[in-house]
Short mmCIF file of C-alpha atoms and ligand atoms in Angstrom, two decimals:
data_model
loop_
_atom_site.label_atom_id
_atom_site.label_comp_id
_atom_site.label_asym_id
_atom_site.label_seq_id
_atom_site.Cartn_x
_atom_site.Cartn_y
_atom_site.Cartn_z
CA MET A 1 12.51 15.61 -15.12
CA ALA A 2 10.72 17.92 -15.88
CA ARG A 3 9.87 21.20 -14.51
CA ARG A 4 6.16 20.82 -12.41
CA LYS A 5 4.60 22.18 -9.74
CA LYS A 6 5.14 19.51 -6.32
CA ILE A 7 1.78 19.25 -4.46
CA TYR A 8 2.92 17.20 -1.90
CA GLU A 9 6.07 15.23 -0.30
CA GLY A 10 5.35 12.03 1.62
CA LYS A 11 7.93 9.65 3.55
CA ALA A 12 7.47 7.45 0.65
CA LYS A 13 6.12 9.14 -2.53
CA THR A 14 6.40 12.64 -3.93
CA LEU A 15 3.13 14.34 -5.61
CA TYR A 16 2.92 16.46 -8.49
CA GLU A 17 0.56 17.81 -10.44
CA GLY A 18 -0.50 16.32 -14.01
CA PRO A 19 -0.67 16.99 -17.14
CA GLU A 20 -4.31 17.60 -17.18
CA PRO A 21 -6.61 18.75 -14.27
CA GLY A 22 -7.75 16.09 -11.89
CA THR A 23 -4.78 14.52 -12.59
CA ILE A 24 -1.27 13.46 -10.08
CA VAL A 25 1.89 12.21 -10.89
CA GLN A 26 2.99 10.05 -7.95
CA TYR A 27 6.79 9.37 -7.76
CA PHE A 28 8.39 6.17 -5.99
CA LYS A 29 10.86 7.18 -3.77
CA ASP A 30 13.39 4.85 -2.31
CA ASP A 31 13.41 6.45 1.07
CA ALA A 32 11.89 4.03 4.15
CA THR A 33 10.28 4.95 7.15
CA ALA A 34 9.17 3.36 10.12
CA PHE A 35 8.04 2.86 13.99
CA ASN A 36 6.49 7.10 12.52
CA ALA A 37 9.72 7.76 10.96
CA GLU A 38 12.19 6.94 14.21
CA LYS A 39 13.59 4.94 11.58
CA ARG A 40 14.73 5.96 8.19
CA ALA A 41 17.20 4.86 5.29
CA THR A 42 17.56 4.59 2.12
CA ILE A 43 17.40 1.47 -0.06
CA GLU A 44 18.19 1.70 -3.55
CA GLY A 45 15.74 0.51 -6.30
CA LYS A 46 12.52 0.25 -4.05
CA GLY A 47 10.94 3.15 -5.18
CA VAL A 48 11.39 1.03 -8.67
CA LEU A 49 9.84 -2.19 -6.96
CA ASN A 50 6.81 -0.20 -5.57
CA ASN A 51 6.27 1.29 -8.84
CA MET A 52 5.62 -1.51 -11.01
CA LEU A 53 4.17 -3.63 -8.09
CA SER A 54 1.40 -0.82 -7.42
CA GLU A 55 0.47 -0.91 -10.77
CA TYR A 56 0.42 -4.63 -11.11
CA PHE A 57 -1.95 -4.39 -8.25
CA MET A 58 -4.06 -1.03 -9.38
CA LEU A 59 -4.28 -2.93 -13.09
CA GLY A 60 -5.52 -6.32 -11.32
CA LEU A 61 -8.07 -4.33 -9.49
CA THR A 62 -9.55 -2.61 -12.59
CA ASN A 63 -9.87 -5.77 -14.53
CA ILE A 64 -12.11 -7.24 -11.60
CA GLY A 65 -14.15 -4.00 -11.48
CA ILE A 66 -12.62 -2.42 -8.34
CA PRO A 67 -12.36 1.47 -8.99
CA ASN A 68 -9.09 2.81 -7.91
CA HIS A 69 -6.92 6.09 -8.89
CA PHE A 70 -4.48 4.40 -11.45
CA ILE A 71 -4.60 5.88 -14.90
CA LYS A 72 -1.02 4.50 -15.95
CA ARG A 73 2.50 4.25 -15.20
CA LEU A 74 4.87 6.85 -17.17
CA ASN A 75 8.12 5.23 -16.27
CA MET A 76 9.66 3.48 -13.81
CA ARG A 77 9.43 5.86 -10.99
CA GLU A 78 6.17 7.68 -11.52
CA GLN A 79 3.07 6.69 -12.69
CA LEU A 80 -0.19 9.17 -13.34
CA VAL A 81 -3.44 8.82 -11.53
CA ARG A 82 -6.62 10.05 -10.35
CA ALA A 83 -6.48 12.85 -7.91
CA CYS A 84 -9.13 12.68 -5.38
CA GLU A 85 -10.11 13.64 -1.66
CA ILE A 86 -8.13 11.22 0.70
CA VAL A 87 -10.40 9.93 3.60
CA PRO A 88 -8.53 10.71 6.57
CA LEU A 89 -8.42 6.72 7.72
CA GLU A 90 -5.81 4.40 7.01
CA VAL A 91 -8.07 1.29 6.80
CA ILE A 92 -6.48 -2.20 7.98
CA VAL A 93 -7.36 -5.49 6.61
CA ARG A 94 -5.83 -8.55 9.03
CA ASN A 95 -6.45 -12.87 7.90
CA TYR A 96 -3.41 -13.20 10.44
CA ALA A 97 -2.25 -11.59 13.90
CA ALA A 98 0.68 -9.64 13.64
CA GLY A 99 2.23 -6.38 14.24
CA SER A 100 0.13 -3.53 16.44
CA MET A 101 -2.91 -5.99 16.66
CA ALA A 102 -1.09 -9.04 18.38
CA LYS A 103 0.86 -6.57 20.44
CA ARG A 104 -2.76 -4.88 21.72
CA LEU A 105 -4.62 -8.10 22.00
CA GLY A 106 -1.61 -10.35 23.34
CA ILE A 107 -2.42 -12.85 20.53
CA GLU A 108 0.72 -14.76 19.00
CA GLU A 109 1.67 -13.53 15.43
CA GLY A 110 0.92 -15.68 12.38
CA MET A 111 -2.35 -16.83 14.38
CA GLN A 112 -4.97 -16.91 11.96
CA LEU A 113 -8.10 -14.81 12.39
CA PRO A 114 -11.73 -16.56 12.61
CA ARG A 115 -12.45 -14.15 9.98
CA PRO A 116 -10.99 -10.87 8.48
CA VAL A 117 -10.78 -7.81 10.62
CA VAL A 118 -10.83 -4.79 9.48
CA GLU A 119 -9.67 -1.78 11.47
CA TYR A 120 -9.38 1.80 11.03
CA CYS A 121 -6.48 4.07 12.00
CA LEU A 122 -7.44 8.21 12.04
CA LYS A 123 -3.88 9.90 9.41
CA ASP A 124 -2.05 11.74 11.44
CA ASP A 125 1.38 11.34 12.20
CA LYS A 126 1.52 13.58 14.86
CA LEU A 127 -0.83 11.30 17.13
CA GLY A 128 1.19 8.24 15.47
CA ASP A 129 -2.22 6.96 13.07
CA PRO A 130 -4.47 6.46 16.27
CA LEU A 131 -6.58 3.37 16.16
CA VAL A 132 -10.72 4.69 15.89
CA THR A 133 -13.74 3.22 16.31
CA GLU A 134 -16.71 3.77 13.81
CA GLU A 135 -18.38 6.01 16.70
CA HIS A 136 -15.18 8.33 16.06
CA ILE A 137 -15.02 8.52 12.57
CA ALA A 138 -19.06 9.15 12.45
CA ALA A 139 -19.03 11.52 15.56
CA PHE A 140 -15.87 13.84 13.79
CA GLY A 141 -17.88 13.48 10.25
CA TRP A 142 -14.69 11.69 9.16
CA ALA A 143 -16.38 9.70 6.65
CA SER A 144 -20.46 9.09 6.48
CA GLN A 145 -22.03 6.00 7.15
CA GLN A 146 -22.97 5.46 3.47
CA ASP A 147 -19.12 5.76 3.21
CA MET A 148 -18.08 3.33 6.01
CA ASP A 149 -20.20 0.82 3.89
CA ASP A 150 -18.79 1.69 0.94
CA ILE A 151 -15.30 1.47 2.85
CA LEU A 152 -16.06 -1.89 3.98
CA SER A 153 -17.15 -3.63 0.85
CA LEU A 154 -14.08 -1.98 -1.08
CA ALA A 155 -11.52 -3.03 1.98
CA LEU A 156 -12.73 -6.95 2.14
CA ARG A 157 -12.90 -7.27 -1.85
CA VAL A 158 -9.32 -5.88 -2.24
CA ASN A 159 -8.36 -8.55 0.59
CA ASP A 160 -9.93 -11.36 -1.12
CA PHE A 161 -8.58 -10.17 -4.25
CA LEU A 162 -4.84 -9.80 -2.81
CA SER A 163 -5.31 -12.64 -0.57
CA GLY A 164 -5.59 -15.29 -3.87
CA VAL A 165 -3.09 -13.30 -6.33
CA MET A 166 -0.41 -13.98 -3.25
CA TYR A 167 -1.78 -17.41 -2.66
CA GLY A 168 -0.79 -18.03 -6.27
CA VAL A 169 2.54 -17.58 -6.34
CA GLY A 170 3.07 -19.24 -2.23
CA ILE A 171 2.24 -15.93 -0.56
CA ARG A 172 0.29 -15.68 2.47
CA LEU A 173 -1.37 -12.12 2.97
CA VAL A 174 -1.19 -11.38 6.55
CA ASP A 175 -2.43 -7.53 6.59
CA PHE A 176 -2.64 -4.90 4.41
CA LYS A 177 -3.52 -1.33 4.51
CA ILE A 178 -5.10 0.98 2.07
CA GLU A 179 -6.10 4.43 1.44
CA ILE A 180 -9.69 5.45 -0.17
CA GLY A 181 -9.71 8.82 -2.18
CA ARG A 182 -13.20 10.36 -2.84
CA VAL A 183 -13.67 11.42 -6.40
CA TYR A 184 -16.73 13.65 -7.83
CA ASP A 185 -18.67 12.93 -11.14
CA GLY A 186 -20.60 15.93 -11.02
CA ASP A 187 -22.65 16.21 -8.27
CA TYR A 188 -22.04 12.35 -7.57
CA GLN A 189 -19.54 11.66 -5.42
CA ARG A 190 -17.83 7.98 -4.90
CA LEU A 191 -14.91 6.28 -3.17
CA ILE A 192 -11.75 4.77 -4.62
CA VAL A 193 -8.92 2.62 -3.98
CA ALA A 194 -5.88 5.13 -3.75
CA ASP A 195 -2.03 6.05 -2.82
CA GLU A 196 -0.24 2.20 -3.09
CA ILE A 197 -0.34 -1.20 -2.68
CA SER A 198 3.06 -2.81 -1.95
CA PRO A 199 4.88 -4.68 -0.12
CA ASP A 200 5.48 -1.48 2.20
CA SER A 201 1.96 -1.45 2.83
CA CYS A 202 1.24 -5.16 3.45
CA ARG A 203 2.48 -8.19 5.43
CA LEU A 204 3.75 -10.85 3.04
CA TRP A 205 5.21 -14.68 4.12
CA ASP A 206 6.12 -16.87 2.20
CA ILE A 207 3.33 -19.77 3.00
CA GLU A 208 6.34 -22.55 2.95
CA THR A 209 8.73 -21.37 4.88
CA GLY A 210 7.02 -18.00 6.52
CA GLN A 211 9.92 -15.67 5.45
CA LYS A 212 8.67 -12.19 5.56
CA LEU A 213 8.78 -10.52 1.82
CA ASP A 214 7.44 -6.89 3.42
CA LYS A 215 8.81 -3.98 4.93
CA ASP A 216 9.02 -5.98 8.38
CA VAL A 217 12.31 -7.04 6.79
CA PHE A 218 13.54 -3.33 7.26
CA ARG A 219 11.24 -2.79 10.63
CA ARG A 220 13.04 -5.62 12.45
CA ASP A 221 16.48 -5.68 10.50
CA LEU A 222 15.99 -9.26 8.81
CA GLY A 223 18.32 -8.52 5.70
CA SER A 224 17.79 -6.86 2.51
CA LEU A 225 14.56 -5.43 1.98
CA THR A 226 15.31 -4.78 -2.31
CA ASP A 227 15.66 -8.75 -2.32
CA ALA A 228 12.30 -9.22 -0.54
CA TYR A 229 10.40 -6.89 -2.73
CA THR A 230 12.59 -8.56 -5.89
CA GLU A 231 11.33 -11.78 -4.67
CA VAL A 232 7.52 -10.58 -4.78
CA ALA A 233 7.96 -8.92 -8.04
CA ARG A 234 9.82 -12.55 -9.63
CA ARG A 235 6.88 -14.71 -8.35
CA LEU A 236 4.38 -12.40 -9.85
CA GLY A 237 6.51 -11.97 -12.81
CA VAL A 238 6.57 -8.31 -12.41
CA MET A 239 10.44 -7.63 -12.98
CA PRO A 240 11.63 -4.28 -13.88
CA LYS A 241 13.23 -4.98 -16.96
CA ALA A 242 16.67 -3.00 -15.82
CA ASN A 243 17.98 -4.56 -12.85
CA VAL A 244 16.88 -2.60 -9.60
CA SER A 245 20.20 -4.12 -7.65
CA ALA A 246 23.72 -4.04 -8.74
CA SER A 247 24.31 -7.59 -10.46
CA LYS A 248 27.66 -8.58 -11.59
CA PRO A 249 28.14 -8.72 -15.70
CA THR A 250 27.29 -11.87 -17.61
CA LEU A 251 29.65 -13.41 -20.40
CA ILE A 252 27.37 -13.65 -23.38
CA ASN A 253 28.62 -16.75 -25.53
N1 LIG B 301 0.75 0.01 7.67
C1 LIG B 301 0.89 1.17 6.91
N2 LIG B 301 1.18 1.88 7.13
C2 LIG B 301 0.88 2.32 8.11
C3 LIG B 301 0.58 1.56 9.49
C4 LIG B 301 0.28 0.35 9.00
O1 LIG B 301 0.91 0.59 5.37
O2 LIG B 301 1.34 3.80 8.80
C5 LIG B 301 0.36 -1.59 7.57
C6 LIG B 301 1.72 -2.59 7.87
O3 LIG B 301 2.66 -2.63 6.66
C7 LIG B 301 0.76 -4.00 7.84
C8 LIG B 301 -0.75 -3.23 8.27
O4 LIG B 301 -0.79 -1.78 8.20
O5 LIG B 301 0.90 -4.37 7.04
C9 LIG B 301 -1.18 -3.43 9.92
O6 LIG B 301 -0.27 -3.05 10.42
P1 LIG B 301 -0.33 -2.82 12.11
O7 LIG B 301 -1.05 -1.77 12.58
O8 LIG B 301 0.04 -4.08 12.63
O9 LIG B 301 1.60 -1.67 12.26
P2 LIG B 301 2.44 -1.52 12.54
O10 LIG B 301 2.88 -3.02 12.95
O11 LIG B 301 3.21 -1.72 11.10
O12 LIG B 301 3.07 -0.57 13.31
#
């Protein structure tokens, strides 16, 4: 890898300065963390799969006119993205009850919600990303009212897109998290979808069997995370050219 300036190292990705001003290289690591990084592992091939899958989803968003940071994939683990100021919120959209919402409200996991529910968490690892209301967001100035209108609209559009794409390959989009970036075009600022969209940040269940195909496989020790993500990639036709998991040599006649 060429020598370049590291800007930030997160749990699953490292960001480097891009080749042009206003660009960033996102490197997808094989590291997995859960429960606010209390549980950690290195999962061979995860970074490659998330790089390919995030490219696939971001390109899909671009194609239907949902602004996002993706510029192009550079190689198996890296993509070039537009630099932006990340709004310090995790934007969660839920279609079915699961995870922290099921726990907090005492609802059975898997119950379909009467309508998509959007939640906001403050991005702060030390505090464990606490749930916050729009009152907190306005009072502390994390985003303006106009930003919140735009964020809600982006979140629901991404939900419709992702739900449809997943439904087409027999997968239920239970919930997901996105992050939003602020970009400036002269004096004008606008919001775009940033970070990543991958099975690390979504809950994906097979519609027929209910099998989990997302990071809950790691959180709850349900088997091979690489196999689960590979299955999502295979169904979407997004298979990395090189095999990400070790496979036996095949005999060529
Ligand atoms: N999520 C995420 N990063 C986080 C917290 C949540 O990507 O730091 C995703 C998670 O994978 C799920 C959705 O957001 O698809 C809702 O997560 P939830 O609040 O249920 O939290 P969890 O049960 O994952 O702690």
